[in-house]
PDB file of C-alpha atoms in Angstrom:
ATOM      1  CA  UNK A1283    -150.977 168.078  45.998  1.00  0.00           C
ATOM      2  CA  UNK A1284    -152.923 171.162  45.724  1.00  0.00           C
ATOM      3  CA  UNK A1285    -150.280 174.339  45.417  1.00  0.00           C
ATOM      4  CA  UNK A1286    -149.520 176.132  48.792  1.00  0.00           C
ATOM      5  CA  UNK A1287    -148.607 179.891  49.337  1.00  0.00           C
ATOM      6  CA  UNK A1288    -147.350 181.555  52.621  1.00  0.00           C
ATOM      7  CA  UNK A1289    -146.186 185.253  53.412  1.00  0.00           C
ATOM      8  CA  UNK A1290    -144.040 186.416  55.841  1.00  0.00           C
ATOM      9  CA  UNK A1291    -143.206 189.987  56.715  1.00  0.00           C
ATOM     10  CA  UNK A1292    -139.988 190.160  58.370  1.00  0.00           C
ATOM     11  CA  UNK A1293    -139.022 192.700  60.634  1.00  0.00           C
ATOM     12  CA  UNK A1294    -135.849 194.781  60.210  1.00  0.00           C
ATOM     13  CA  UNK A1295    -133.185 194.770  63.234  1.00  0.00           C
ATOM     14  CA  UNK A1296    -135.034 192.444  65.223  1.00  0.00           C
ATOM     15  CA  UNK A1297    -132.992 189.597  66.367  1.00  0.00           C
ATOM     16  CA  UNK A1298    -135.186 187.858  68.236  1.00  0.00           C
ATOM     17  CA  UNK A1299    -137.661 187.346  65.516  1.00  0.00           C
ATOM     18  CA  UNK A1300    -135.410 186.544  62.963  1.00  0.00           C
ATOM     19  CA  UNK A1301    -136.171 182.524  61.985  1.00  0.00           C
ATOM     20  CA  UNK A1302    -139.678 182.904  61.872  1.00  0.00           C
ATOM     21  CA  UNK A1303    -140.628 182.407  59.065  1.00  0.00           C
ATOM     22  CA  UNK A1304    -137.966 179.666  58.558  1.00  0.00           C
ATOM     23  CA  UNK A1305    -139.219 177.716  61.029  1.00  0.00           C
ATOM     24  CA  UNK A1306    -143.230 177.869  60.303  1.00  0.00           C
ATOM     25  CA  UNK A1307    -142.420 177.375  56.395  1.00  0.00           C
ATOM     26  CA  UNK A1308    -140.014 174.237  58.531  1.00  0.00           C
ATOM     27  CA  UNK A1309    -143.353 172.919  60.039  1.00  0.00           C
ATOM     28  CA  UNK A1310    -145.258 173.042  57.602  1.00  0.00           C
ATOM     29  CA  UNK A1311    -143.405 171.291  55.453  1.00  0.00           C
ATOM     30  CA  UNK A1312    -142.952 167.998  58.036  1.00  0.00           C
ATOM     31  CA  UNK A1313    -147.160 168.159  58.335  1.00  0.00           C
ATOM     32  CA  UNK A1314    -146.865 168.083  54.300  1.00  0.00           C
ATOM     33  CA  UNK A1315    -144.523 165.089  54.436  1.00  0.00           C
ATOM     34  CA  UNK A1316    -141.948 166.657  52.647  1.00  0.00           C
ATOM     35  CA  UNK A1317    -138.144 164.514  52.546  1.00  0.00           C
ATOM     36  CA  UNK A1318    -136.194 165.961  55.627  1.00  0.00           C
ATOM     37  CA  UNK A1319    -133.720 166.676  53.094  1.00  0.00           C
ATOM     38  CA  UNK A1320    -135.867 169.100  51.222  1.00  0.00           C
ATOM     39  CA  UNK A1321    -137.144 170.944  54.038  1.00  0.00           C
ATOM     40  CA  UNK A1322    -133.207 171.501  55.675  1.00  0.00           C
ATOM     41  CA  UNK A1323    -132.360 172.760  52.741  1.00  0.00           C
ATOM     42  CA  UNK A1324    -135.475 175.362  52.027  1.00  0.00           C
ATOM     43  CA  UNK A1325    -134.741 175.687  56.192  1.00  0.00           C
ATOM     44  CA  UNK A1326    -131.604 176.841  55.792  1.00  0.00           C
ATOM     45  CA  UNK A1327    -132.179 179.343  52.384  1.00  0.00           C
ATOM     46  CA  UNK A1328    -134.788 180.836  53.862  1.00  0.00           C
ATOM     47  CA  UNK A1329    -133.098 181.469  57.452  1.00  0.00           C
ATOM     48  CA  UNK A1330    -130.229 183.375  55.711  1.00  0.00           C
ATOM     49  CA  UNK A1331    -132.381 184.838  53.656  1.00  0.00           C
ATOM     50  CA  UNK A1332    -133.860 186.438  56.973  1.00  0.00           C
ATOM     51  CA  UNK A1333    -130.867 187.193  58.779  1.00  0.00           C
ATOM     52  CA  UNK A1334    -129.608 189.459  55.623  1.00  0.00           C
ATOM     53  CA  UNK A1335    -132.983 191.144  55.525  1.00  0.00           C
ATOM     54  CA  UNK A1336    -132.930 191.742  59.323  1.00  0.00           C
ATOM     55  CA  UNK A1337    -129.013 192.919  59.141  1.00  0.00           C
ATOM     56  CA  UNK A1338    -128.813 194.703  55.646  1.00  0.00           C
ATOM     57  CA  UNK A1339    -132.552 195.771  54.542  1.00  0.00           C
ATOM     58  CA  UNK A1340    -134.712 196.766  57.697  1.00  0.00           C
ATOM     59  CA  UNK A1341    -136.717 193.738  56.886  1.00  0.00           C
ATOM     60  CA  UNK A1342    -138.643 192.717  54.085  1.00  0.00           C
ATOM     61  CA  UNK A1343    -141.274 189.948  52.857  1.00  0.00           C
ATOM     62  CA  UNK A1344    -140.844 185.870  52.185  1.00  0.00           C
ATOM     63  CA  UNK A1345    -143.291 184.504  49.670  1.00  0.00           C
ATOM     64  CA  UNK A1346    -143.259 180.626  49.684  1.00  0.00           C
ATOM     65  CA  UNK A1347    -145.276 178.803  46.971  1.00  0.00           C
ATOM     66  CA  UNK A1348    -144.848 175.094  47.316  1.00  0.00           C
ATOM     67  CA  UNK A1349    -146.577 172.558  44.740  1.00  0.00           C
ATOM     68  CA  UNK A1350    -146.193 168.774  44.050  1.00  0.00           C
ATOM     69  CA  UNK A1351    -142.402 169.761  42.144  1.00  0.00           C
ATOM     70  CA  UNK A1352    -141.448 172.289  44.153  1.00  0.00           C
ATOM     71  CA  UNK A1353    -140.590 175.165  46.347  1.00  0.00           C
ATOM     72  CA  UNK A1354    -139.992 178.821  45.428  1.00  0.00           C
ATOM     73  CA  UNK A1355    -139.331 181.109  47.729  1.00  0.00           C
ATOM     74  CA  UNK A1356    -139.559 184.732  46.966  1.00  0.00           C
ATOM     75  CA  UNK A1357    -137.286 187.030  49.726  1.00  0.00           C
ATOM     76  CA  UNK A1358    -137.546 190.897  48.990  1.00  0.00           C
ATOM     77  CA  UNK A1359    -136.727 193.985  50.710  1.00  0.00           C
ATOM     78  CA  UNK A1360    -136.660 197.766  49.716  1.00  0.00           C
ATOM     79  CA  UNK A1361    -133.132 197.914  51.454  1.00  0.00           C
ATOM     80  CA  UNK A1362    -130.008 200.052  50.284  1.00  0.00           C
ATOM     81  CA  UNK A1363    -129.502 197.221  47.690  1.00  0.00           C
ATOM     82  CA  UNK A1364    -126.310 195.324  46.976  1.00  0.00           C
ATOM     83  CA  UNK A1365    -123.591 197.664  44.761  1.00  0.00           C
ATOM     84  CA  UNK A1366    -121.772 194.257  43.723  1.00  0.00           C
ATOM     85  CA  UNK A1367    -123.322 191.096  43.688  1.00  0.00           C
ATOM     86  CA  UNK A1368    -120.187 189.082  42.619  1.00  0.00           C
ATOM     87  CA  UNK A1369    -118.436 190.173  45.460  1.00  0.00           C
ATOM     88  CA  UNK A1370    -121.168 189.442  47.897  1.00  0.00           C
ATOM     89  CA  UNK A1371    -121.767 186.119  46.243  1.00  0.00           C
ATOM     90  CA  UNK A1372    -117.851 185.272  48.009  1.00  0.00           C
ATOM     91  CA  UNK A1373    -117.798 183.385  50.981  1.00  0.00           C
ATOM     92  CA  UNK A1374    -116.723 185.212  53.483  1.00  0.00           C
ATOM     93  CA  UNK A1375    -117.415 188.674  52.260  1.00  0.00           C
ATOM     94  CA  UNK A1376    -119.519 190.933  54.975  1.00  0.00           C
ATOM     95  CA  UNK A1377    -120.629 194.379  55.245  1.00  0.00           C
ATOM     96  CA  UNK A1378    -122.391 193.920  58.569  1.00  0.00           C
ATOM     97  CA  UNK A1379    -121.306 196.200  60.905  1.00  0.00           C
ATOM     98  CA  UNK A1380    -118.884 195.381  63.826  1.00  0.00           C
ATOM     99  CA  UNK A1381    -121.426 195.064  66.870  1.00  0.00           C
ATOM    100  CA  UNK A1382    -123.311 192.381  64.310  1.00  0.00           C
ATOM    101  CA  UNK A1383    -120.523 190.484  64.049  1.00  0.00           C
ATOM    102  CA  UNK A1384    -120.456 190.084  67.786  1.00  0.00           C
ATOM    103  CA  UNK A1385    -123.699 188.574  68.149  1.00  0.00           C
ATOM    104  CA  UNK A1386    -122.811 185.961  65.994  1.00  0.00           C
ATOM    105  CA  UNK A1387    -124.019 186.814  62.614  1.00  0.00           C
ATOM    106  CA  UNK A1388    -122.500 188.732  59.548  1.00  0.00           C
ATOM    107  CA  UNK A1389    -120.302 185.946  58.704  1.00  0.00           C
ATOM    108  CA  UNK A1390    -120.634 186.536  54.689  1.00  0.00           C
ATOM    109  CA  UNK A1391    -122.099 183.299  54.564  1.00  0.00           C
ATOM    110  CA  UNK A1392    -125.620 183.989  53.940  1.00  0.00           C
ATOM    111  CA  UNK A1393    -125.999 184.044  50.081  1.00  0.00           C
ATOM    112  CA  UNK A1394    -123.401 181.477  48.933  1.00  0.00           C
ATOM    113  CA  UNK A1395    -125.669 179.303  51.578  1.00  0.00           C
ATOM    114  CA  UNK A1396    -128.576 180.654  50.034  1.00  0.00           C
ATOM    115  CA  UNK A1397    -127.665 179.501  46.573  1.00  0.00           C
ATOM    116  CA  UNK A1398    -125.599 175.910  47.731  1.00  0.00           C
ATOM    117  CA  UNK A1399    -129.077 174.560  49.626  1.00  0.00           C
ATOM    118  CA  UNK A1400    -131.223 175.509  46.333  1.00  0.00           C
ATOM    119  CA  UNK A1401    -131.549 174.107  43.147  1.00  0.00           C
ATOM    120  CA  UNK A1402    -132.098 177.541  41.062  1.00  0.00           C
ATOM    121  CA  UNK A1403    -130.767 180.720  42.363  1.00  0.00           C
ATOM    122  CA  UNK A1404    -131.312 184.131  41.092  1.00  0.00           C
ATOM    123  CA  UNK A1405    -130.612 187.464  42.393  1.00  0.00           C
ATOM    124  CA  UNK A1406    -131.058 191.344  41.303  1.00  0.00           C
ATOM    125  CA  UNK A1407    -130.429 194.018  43.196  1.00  0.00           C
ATOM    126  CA  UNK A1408    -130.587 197.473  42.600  1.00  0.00           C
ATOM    127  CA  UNK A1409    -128.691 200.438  44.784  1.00  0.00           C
ATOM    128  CA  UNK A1410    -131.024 202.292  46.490  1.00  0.00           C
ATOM    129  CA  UNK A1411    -134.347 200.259  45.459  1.00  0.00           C
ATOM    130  CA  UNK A1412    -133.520 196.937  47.790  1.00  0.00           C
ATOM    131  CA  UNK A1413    -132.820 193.208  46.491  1.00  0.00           C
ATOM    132  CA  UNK A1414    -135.160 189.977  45.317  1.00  0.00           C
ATOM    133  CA  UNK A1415    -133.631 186.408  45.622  1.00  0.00           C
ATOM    134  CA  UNK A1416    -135.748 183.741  44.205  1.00  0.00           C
ATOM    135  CA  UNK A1417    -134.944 180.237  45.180  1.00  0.00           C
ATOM    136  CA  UNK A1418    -136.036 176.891  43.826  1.00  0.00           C
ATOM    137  CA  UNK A1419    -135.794 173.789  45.834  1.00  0.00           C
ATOM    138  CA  UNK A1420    -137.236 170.207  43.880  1.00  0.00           C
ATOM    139  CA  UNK A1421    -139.200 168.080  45.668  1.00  0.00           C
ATOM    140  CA  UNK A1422    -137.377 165.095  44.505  1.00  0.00           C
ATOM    141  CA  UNK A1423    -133.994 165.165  42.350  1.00  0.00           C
TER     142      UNK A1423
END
């Protein structure tokens, strides 16, 4: 298999574009053959991925680079940053304001989802300068 890279520019505070990315980096992966398990899993890291971009960071970019081992995703954005990682690594743990909330997102669910669908997880973030999340998911385990 002949190594495969897609971009994505995501929109901040846009709602209804939110899961675009997701769901063409989704697709392709199904044309690609990829295990169903493999591409839920990169589905759902790289969905929450864009839901914190479009909630916390006025949007940001998704780099996907899939070979024959793998998939990395690359998810930045030149947001405020995160002042404690730790403490938004809990489940549960939200700074999204209240009328967020009410559409249904915010939860504090997005980066402990983030790092239980991938294989490697890393994260740096810098207040002020925004936050990069790389992601690896294996093709086969």
């Amino acid at each position: 298999m002949s190594a495969l890279t897609l971009h994505y520019d995501v929109p901040g505070d846009d709602f209804t574009r939110a899961g675009e990315a997701s769901s063409d980096i989704k697709n392709k992966l199904k044309q690609m053959g990829i295990s169903p398990d493999v591409i839920r899993n990169v589905a759902i890291a790289t969905y929450e991925g864009e839901i914190n971009m479009v909630i916390h960071a006025n949007g940001g970019t998704i780099d996907a680079a899939i070979d024959a081992e793998s998939i990395t995703l690359t998810i930045k954005d030149t947001g405020g940053g995160i002042p404690d990682v730790e403490l938004a690594m809990q489940e549960g743990y939200t700074t999204a304001q209240e009328h967020i909330r009410a559409l249904g997102f915010g939860a504090g669910m997005g980066l402990p989802n983030m790092k239980k669908y991938t294989d490697e997880f890393n994260i740096t973030s810098e207040v002020g300068k925004g936050t990069e999340v790389i992601m690896k998911v294996y093709l086969s385990k």
